[in-house]
Tab-separated table of C-alpha atoms (C1' of nucleotides) in Angstrom:
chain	number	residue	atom	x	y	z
A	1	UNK	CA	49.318	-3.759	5.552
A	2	UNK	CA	50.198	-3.500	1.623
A	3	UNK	CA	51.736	-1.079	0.262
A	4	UNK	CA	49.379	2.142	0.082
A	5	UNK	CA	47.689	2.887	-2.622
A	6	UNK	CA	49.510	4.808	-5.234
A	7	UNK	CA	46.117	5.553	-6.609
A	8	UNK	CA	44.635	6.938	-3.464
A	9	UNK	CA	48.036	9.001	-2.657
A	10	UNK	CA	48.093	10.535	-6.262
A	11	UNK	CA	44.436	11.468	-6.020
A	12	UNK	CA	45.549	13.228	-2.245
A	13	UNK	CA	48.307	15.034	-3.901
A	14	UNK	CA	45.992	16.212	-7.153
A	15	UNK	CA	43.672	17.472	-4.371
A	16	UNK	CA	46.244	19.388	-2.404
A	17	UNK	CA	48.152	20.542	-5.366
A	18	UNK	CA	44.707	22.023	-7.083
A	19	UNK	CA	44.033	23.824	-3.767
A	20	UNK	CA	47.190	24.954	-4.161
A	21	UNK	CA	47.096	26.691	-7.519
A	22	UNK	CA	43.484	27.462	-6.813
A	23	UNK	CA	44.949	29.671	-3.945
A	24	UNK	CA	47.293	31.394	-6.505
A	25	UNK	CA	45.473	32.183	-8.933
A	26	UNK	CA	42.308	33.068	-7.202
A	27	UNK	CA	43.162	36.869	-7.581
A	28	UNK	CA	42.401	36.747	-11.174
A	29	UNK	CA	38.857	34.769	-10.223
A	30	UNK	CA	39.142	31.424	-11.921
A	31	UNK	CA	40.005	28.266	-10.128
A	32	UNK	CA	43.276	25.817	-11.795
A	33	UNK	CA	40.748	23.751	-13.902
A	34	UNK	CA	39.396	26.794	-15.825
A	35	UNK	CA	42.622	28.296	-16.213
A	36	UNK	CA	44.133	25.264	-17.698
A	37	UNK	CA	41.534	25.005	-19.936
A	38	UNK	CA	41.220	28.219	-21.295
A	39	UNK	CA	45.204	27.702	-21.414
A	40	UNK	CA	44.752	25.250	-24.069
A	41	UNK	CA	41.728	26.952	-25.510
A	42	UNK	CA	44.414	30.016	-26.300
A	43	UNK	CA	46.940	27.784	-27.709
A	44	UNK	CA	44.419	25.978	-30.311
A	45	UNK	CA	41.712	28.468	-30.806
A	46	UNK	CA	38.957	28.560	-32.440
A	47	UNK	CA	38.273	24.693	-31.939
A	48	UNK	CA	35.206	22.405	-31.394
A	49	UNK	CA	34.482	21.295	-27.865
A	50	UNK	CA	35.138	17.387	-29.370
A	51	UNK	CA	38.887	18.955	-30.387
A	52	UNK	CA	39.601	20.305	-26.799
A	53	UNK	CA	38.088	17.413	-24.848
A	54	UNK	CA	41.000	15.646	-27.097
A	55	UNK	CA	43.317	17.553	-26.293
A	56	UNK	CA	42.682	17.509	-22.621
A	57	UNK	CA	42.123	14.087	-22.320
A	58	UNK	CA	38.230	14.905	-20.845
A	59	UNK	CA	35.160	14.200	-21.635
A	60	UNK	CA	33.056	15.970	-23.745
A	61	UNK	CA	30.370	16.497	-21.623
A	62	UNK	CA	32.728	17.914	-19.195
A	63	UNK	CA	34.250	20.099	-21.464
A	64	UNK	CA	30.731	21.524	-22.628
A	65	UNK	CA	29.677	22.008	-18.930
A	66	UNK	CA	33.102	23.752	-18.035
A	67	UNK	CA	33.127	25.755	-21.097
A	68	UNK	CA	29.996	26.738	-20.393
A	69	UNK	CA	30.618	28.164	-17.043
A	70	UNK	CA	33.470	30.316	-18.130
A	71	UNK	CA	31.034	31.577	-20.758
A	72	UNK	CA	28.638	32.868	-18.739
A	73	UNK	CA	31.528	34.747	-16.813
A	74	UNK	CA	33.047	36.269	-20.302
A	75	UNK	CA	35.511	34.439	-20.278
A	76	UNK	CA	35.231	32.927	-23.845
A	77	UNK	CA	32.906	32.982	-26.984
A	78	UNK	CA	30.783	30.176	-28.080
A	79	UNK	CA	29.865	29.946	-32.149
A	80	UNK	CA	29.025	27.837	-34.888
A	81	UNK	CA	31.364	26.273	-37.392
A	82	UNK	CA	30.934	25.443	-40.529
A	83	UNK	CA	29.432	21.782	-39.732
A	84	UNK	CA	26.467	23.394	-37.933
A	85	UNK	CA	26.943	20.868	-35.213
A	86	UNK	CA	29.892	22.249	-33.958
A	87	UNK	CA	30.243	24.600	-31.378
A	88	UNK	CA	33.629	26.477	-32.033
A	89	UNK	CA	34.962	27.921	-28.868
A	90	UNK	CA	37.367	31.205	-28.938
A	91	UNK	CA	39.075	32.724	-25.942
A	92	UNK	CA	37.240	37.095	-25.325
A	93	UNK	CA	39.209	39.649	-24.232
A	94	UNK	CA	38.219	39.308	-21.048
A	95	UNK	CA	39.690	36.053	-21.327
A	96	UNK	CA	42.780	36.942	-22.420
A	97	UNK	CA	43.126	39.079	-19.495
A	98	UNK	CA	42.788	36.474	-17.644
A	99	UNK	CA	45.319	34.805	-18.470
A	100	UNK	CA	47.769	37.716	-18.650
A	101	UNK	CA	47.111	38.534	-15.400
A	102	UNK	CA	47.309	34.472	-14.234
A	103	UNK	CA	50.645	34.062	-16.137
A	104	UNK	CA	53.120	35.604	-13.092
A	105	UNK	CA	50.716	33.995	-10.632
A	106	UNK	CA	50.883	30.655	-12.328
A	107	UNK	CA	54.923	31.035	-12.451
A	108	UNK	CA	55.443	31.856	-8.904
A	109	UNK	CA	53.345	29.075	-7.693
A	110	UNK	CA	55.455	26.901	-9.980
A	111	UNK	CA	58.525	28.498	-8.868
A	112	UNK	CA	57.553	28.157	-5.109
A	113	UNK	CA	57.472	24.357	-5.946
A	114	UNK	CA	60.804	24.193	-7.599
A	115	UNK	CA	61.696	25.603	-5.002
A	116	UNK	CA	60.471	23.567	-1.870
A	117	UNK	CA	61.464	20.499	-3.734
A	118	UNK	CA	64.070	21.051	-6.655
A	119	UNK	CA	64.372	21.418	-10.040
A	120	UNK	CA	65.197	17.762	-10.959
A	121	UNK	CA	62.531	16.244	-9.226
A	122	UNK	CA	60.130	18.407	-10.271
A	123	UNK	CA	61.445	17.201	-13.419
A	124	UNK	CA	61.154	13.493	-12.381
A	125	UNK	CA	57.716	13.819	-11.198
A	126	UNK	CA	56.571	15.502	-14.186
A	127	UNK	CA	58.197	12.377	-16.390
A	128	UNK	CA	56.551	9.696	-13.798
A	129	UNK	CA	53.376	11.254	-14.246
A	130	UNK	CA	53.252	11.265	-18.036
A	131	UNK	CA	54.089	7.609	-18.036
A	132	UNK	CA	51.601	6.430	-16.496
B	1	UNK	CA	55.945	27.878	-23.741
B	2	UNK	CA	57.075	27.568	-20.143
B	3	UNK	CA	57.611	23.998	-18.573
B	4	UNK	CA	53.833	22.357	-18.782
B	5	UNK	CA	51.979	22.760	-15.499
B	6	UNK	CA	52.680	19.956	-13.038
B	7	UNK	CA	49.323	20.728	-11.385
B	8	UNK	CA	47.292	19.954	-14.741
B	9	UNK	CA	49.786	17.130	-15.368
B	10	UNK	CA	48.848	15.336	-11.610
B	11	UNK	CA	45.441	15.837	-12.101
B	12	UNK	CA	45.472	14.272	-15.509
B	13	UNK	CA	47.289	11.564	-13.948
B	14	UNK	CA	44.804	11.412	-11.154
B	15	UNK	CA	42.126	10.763	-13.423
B	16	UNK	CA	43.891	8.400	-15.096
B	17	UNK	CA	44.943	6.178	-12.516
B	18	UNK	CA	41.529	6.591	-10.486
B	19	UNK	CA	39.929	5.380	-13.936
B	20	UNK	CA	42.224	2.485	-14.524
B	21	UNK	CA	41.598	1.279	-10.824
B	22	UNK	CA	37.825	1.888	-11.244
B	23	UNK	CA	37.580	-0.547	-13.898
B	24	UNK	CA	40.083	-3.045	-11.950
B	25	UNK	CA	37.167	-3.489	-9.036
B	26	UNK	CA	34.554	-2.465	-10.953
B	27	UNK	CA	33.490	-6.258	-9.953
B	28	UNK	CA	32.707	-5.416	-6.582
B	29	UNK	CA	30.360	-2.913	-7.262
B	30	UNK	CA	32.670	0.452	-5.771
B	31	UNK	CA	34.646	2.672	-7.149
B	32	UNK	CA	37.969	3.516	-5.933
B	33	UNK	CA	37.051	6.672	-3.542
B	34	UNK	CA	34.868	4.382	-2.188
B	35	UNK	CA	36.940	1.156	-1.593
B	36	UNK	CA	39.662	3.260	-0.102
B	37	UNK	CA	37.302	4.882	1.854
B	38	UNK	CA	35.959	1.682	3.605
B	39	UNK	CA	39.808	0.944	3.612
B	40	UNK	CA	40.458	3.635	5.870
B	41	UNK	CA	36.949	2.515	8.018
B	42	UNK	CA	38.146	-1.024	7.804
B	43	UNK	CA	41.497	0.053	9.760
B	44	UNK	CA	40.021	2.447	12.485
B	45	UNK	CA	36.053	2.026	13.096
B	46	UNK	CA	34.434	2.621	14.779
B	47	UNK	CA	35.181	6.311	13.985
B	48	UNK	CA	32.570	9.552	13.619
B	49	UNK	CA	32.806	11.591	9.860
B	50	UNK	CA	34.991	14.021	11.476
B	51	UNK	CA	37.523	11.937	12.195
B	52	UNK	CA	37.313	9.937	8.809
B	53	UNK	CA	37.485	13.121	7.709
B	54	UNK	CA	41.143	13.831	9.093
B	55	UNK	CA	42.308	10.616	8.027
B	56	UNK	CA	41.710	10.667	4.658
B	57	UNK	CA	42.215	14.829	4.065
B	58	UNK	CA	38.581	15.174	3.170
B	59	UNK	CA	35.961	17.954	3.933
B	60	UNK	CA	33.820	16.381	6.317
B	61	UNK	CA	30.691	17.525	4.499
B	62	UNK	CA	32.134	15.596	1.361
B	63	UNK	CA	32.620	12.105	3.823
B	64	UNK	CA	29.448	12.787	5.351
B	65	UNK	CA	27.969	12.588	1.491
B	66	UNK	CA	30.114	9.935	0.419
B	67	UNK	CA	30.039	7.560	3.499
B	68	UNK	CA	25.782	7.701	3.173
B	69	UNK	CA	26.300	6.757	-0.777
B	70	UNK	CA	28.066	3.357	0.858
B	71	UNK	CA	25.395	3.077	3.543
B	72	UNK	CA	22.407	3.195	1.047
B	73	UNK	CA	24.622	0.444	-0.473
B	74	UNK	CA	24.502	-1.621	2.644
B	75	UNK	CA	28.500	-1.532	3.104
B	76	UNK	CA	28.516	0.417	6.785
B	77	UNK	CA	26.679	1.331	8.895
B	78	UNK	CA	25.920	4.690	10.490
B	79	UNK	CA	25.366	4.964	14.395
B	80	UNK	CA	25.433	8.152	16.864
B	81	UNK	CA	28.088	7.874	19.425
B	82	UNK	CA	27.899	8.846	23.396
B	83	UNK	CA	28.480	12.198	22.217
B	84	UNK	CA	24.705	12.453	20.743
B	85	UNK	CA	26.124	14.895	17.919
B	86	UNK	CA	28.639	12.132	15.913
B	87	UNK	CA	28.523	9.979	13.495
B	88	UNK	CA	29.758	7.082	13.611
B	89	UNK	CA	30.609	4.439	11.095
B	90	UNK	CA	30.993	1.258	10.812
B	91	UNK	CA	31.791	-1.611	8.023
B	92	UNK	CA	28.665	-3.852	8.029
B	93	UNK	CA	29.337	-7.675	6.668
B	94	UNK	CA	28.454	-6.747	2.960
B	95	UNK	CA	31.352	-4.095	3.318
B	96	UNK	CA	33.932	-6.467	4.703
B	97	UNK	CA	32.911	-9.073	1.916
B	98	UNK	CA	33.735	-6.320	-0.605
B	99	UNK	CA	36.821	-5.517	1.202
B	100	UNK	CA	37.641	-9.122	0.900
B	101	UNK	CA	36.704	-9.520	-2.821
B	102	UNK	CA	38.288	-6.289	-3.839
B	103	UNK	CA	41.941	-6.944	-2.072
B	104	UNK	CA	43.108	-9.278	-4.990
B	105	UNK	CA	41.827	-7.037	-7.820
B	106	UNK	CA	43.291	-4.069	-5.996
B	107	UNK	CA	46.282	-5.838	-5.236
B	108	UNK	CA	46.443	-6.749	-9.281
B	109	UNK	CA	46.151	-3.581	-10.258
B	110	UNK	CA	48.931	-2.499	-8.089
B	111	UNK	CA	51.218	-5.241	-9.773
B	112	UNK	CA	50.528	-4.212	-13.132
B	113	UNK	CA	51.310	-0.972	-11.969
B	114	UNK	CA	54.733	-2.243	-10.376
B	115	UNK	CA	55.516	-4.210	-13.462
B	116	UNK	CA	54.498	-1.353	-16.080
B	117	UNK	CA	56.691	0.929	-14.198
B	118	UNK	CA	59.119	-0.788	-12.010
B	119	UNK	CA	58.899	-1.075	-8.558
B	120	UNK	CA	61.907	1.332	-7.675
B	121	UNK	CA	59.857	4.011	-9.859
B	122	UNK	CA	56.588	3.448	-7.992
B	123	UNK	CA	58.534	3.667	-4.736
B	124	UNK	CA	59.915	7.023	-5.845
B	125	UNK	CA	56.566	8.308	-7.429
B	126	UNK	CA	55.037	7.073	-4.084
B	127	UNK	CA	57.607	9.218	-2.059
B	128	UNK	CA	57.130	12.651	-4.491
B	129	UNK	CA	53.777	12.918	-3.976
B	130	UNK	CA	53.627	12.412	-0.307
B	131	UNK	CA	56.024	15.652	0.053
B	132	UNK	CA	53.764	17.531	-1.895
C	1	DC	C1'	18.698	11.139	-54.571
C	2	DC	C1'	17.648	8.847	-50.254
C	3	DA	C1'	17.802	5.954	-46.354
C	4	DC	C1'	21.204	4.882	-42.905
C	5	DA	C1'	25.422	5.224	-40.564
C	6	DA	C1'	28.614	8.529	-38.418
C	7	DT	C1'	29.530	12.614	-35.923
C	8	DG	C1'	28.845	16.621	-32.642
C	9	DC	C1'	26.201	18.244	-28.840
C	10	DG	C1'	23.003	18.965	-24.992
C	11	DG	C1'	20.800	17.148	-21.096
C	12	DG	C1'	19.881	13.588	-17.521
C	13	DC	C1'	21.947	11.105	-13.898
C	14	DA	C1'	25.512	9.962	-10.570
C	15	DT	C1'	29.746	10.621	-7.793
C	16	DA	C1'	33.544	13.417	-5.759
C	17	DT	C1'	34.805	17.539	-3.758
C	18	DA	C1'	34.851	22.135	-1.215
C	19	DC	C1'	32.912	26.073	1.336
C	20	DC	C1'	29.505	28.193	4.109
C	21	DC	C1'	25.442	28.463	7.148
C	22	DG	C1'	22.536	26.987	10.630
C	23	DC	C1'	21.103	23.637	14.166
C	24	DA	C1'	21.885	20.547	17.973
C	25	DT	C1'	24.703	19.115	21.540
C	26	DC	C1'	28.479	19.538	24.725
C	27	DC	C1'	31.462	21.764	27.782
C	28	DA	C1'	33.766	25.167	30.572
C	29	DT	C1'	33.478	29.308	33.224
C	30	DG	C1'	31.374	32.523	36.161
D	1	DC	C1'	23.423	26.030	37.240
D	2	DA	C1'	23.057	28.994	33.366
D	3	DT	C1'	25.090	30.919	29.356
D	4	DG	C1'	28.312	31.479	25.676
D	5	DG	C1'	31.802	29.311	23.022
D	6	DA	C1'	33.259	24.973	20.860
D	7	DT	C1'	32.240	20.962	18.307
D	8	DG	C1'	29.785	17.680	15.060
D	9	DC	C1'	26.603	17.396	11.330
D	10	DG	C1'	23.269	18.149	7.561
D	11	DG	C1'	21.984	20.770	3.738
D	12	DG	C1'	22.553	24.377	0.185
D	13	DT	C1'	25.362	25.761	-3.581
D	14	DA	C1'	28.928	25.255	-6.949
D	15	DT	C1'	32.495	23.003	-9.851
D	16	DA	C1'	34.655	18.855	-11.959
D	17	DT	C1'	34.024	14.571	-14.011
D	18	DG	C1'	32.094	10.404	-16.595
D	19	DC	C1'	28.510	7.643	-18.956
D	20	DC	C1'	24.499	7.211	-21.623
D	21	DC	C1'	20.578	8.705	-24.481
D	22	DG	C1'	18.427	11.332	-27.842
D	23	DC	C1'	18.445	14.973	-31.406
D	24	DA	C1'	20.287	17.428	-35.316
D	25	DT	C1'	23.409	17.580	-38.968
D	26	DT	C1'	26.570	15.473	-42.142
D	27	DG	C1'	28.270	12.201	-45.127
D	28	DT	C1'	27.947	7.871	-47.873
D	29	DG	C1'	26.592	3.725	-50.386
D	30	DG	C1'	23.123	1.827	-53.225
DNA sequence: CCACAATGCGGGCATATACCCGCATCCATG
DNA sequence: CATGGATGCGGGTATATGCCCGCATTGTGG
């Protein structure tokens, strides 16, 4: 055999690591990919769905369907800009709640990884990743 | 901000790479889930879903779906086994001939990889994300 | 000013993935 | 040998994701 597949091995790992957060989180009733999102929705808000799919490096389509999910659950507002194409998406209360209440659970799932495998190569990993 | 999340950063990174080899055997007709998972039923058929499903850290219900999107393709077949309740796969001669085409374009993709990032680093990256 | 290109979205279609439930088959124990 | 637990699957349901098409709005060149 060839080496393995780094693609098939990183796509293993994403799995496991999103169950992972999934797990942490789960308290506060969102899964990873919703919290991430309405991460970055809180840091840019209010932005156009086009804007965050940018920013996440996702589709648009996907970012309309996951949007639209957290909507219905409260999480966040859906409006009009100014360009009456737009749909300008703004984090609710509820949603910021959210992610109060995620933020320790997020950090001690981090943490437990620093932990289990060090500071420096979470560090290194992080780097890898980014590069490629 | 606190250090980015190394869970949104892998599955970025997962999406990225599974992209980048989708388009490198995008010839063959498969994506990459599915060429590695004929890989896996190249190395160990004849095997039932259950088992496949162990191998490759999958739900079983998500191989039983994927392995009958490569059947309706022609690329294995599925059989039951002594035990009347499994599964059980096989490549068929269409599969193997995609296995065989594919191996070069994988095996390209790989070396781009290798040379984009260096071999040592892949080796490394390879290593991280096992222990995760 | 107006037709046409550009932009922003929604919806259709397809795959990947997980969890849970129910059915069929198998197997071990009384 | 009969019955209950174990095992293997299929199907339902839900999210995540991408691509493509069509519609509405915007913006621009003649």
């Amino acid at each position: 055999m060839s080496t393995p597949c780094i693609c098939t091995t990183l796509r293993s790992a994403s799995r496991r690591m999103a169950s992972f957060y999934d797990e942490a989180i789960a308290p506060v009733g969102v899964n990873i990919a919703q919290f991430s999102l309405m991460r970055t929705i809180a840091r840019a808000a209010p932005l156009t769905l086009t804007e965050l799919g940018r920013l996440t490096d996702l589709d648009r389509s996907t970012i309309g369907r996951n949007v639209r999910v957290i909507e219905k659950m409260g999480l966040v507002e859906l409006g009009r800009g100014e360009d009456q194409r737009e749909a300008v998406v703004t984090l609710s209360d509820a949603g910021r709640q959210v992610l109060a209440d995620g933020a320790p659970l997020w950090d001690a799932a981090q943490q437990t990884l620093d932990e289990r495998l060090g500071v420096e190569t979470m560090r290194n990993l992080r780097s890898m990743l980014d590069s490629l």
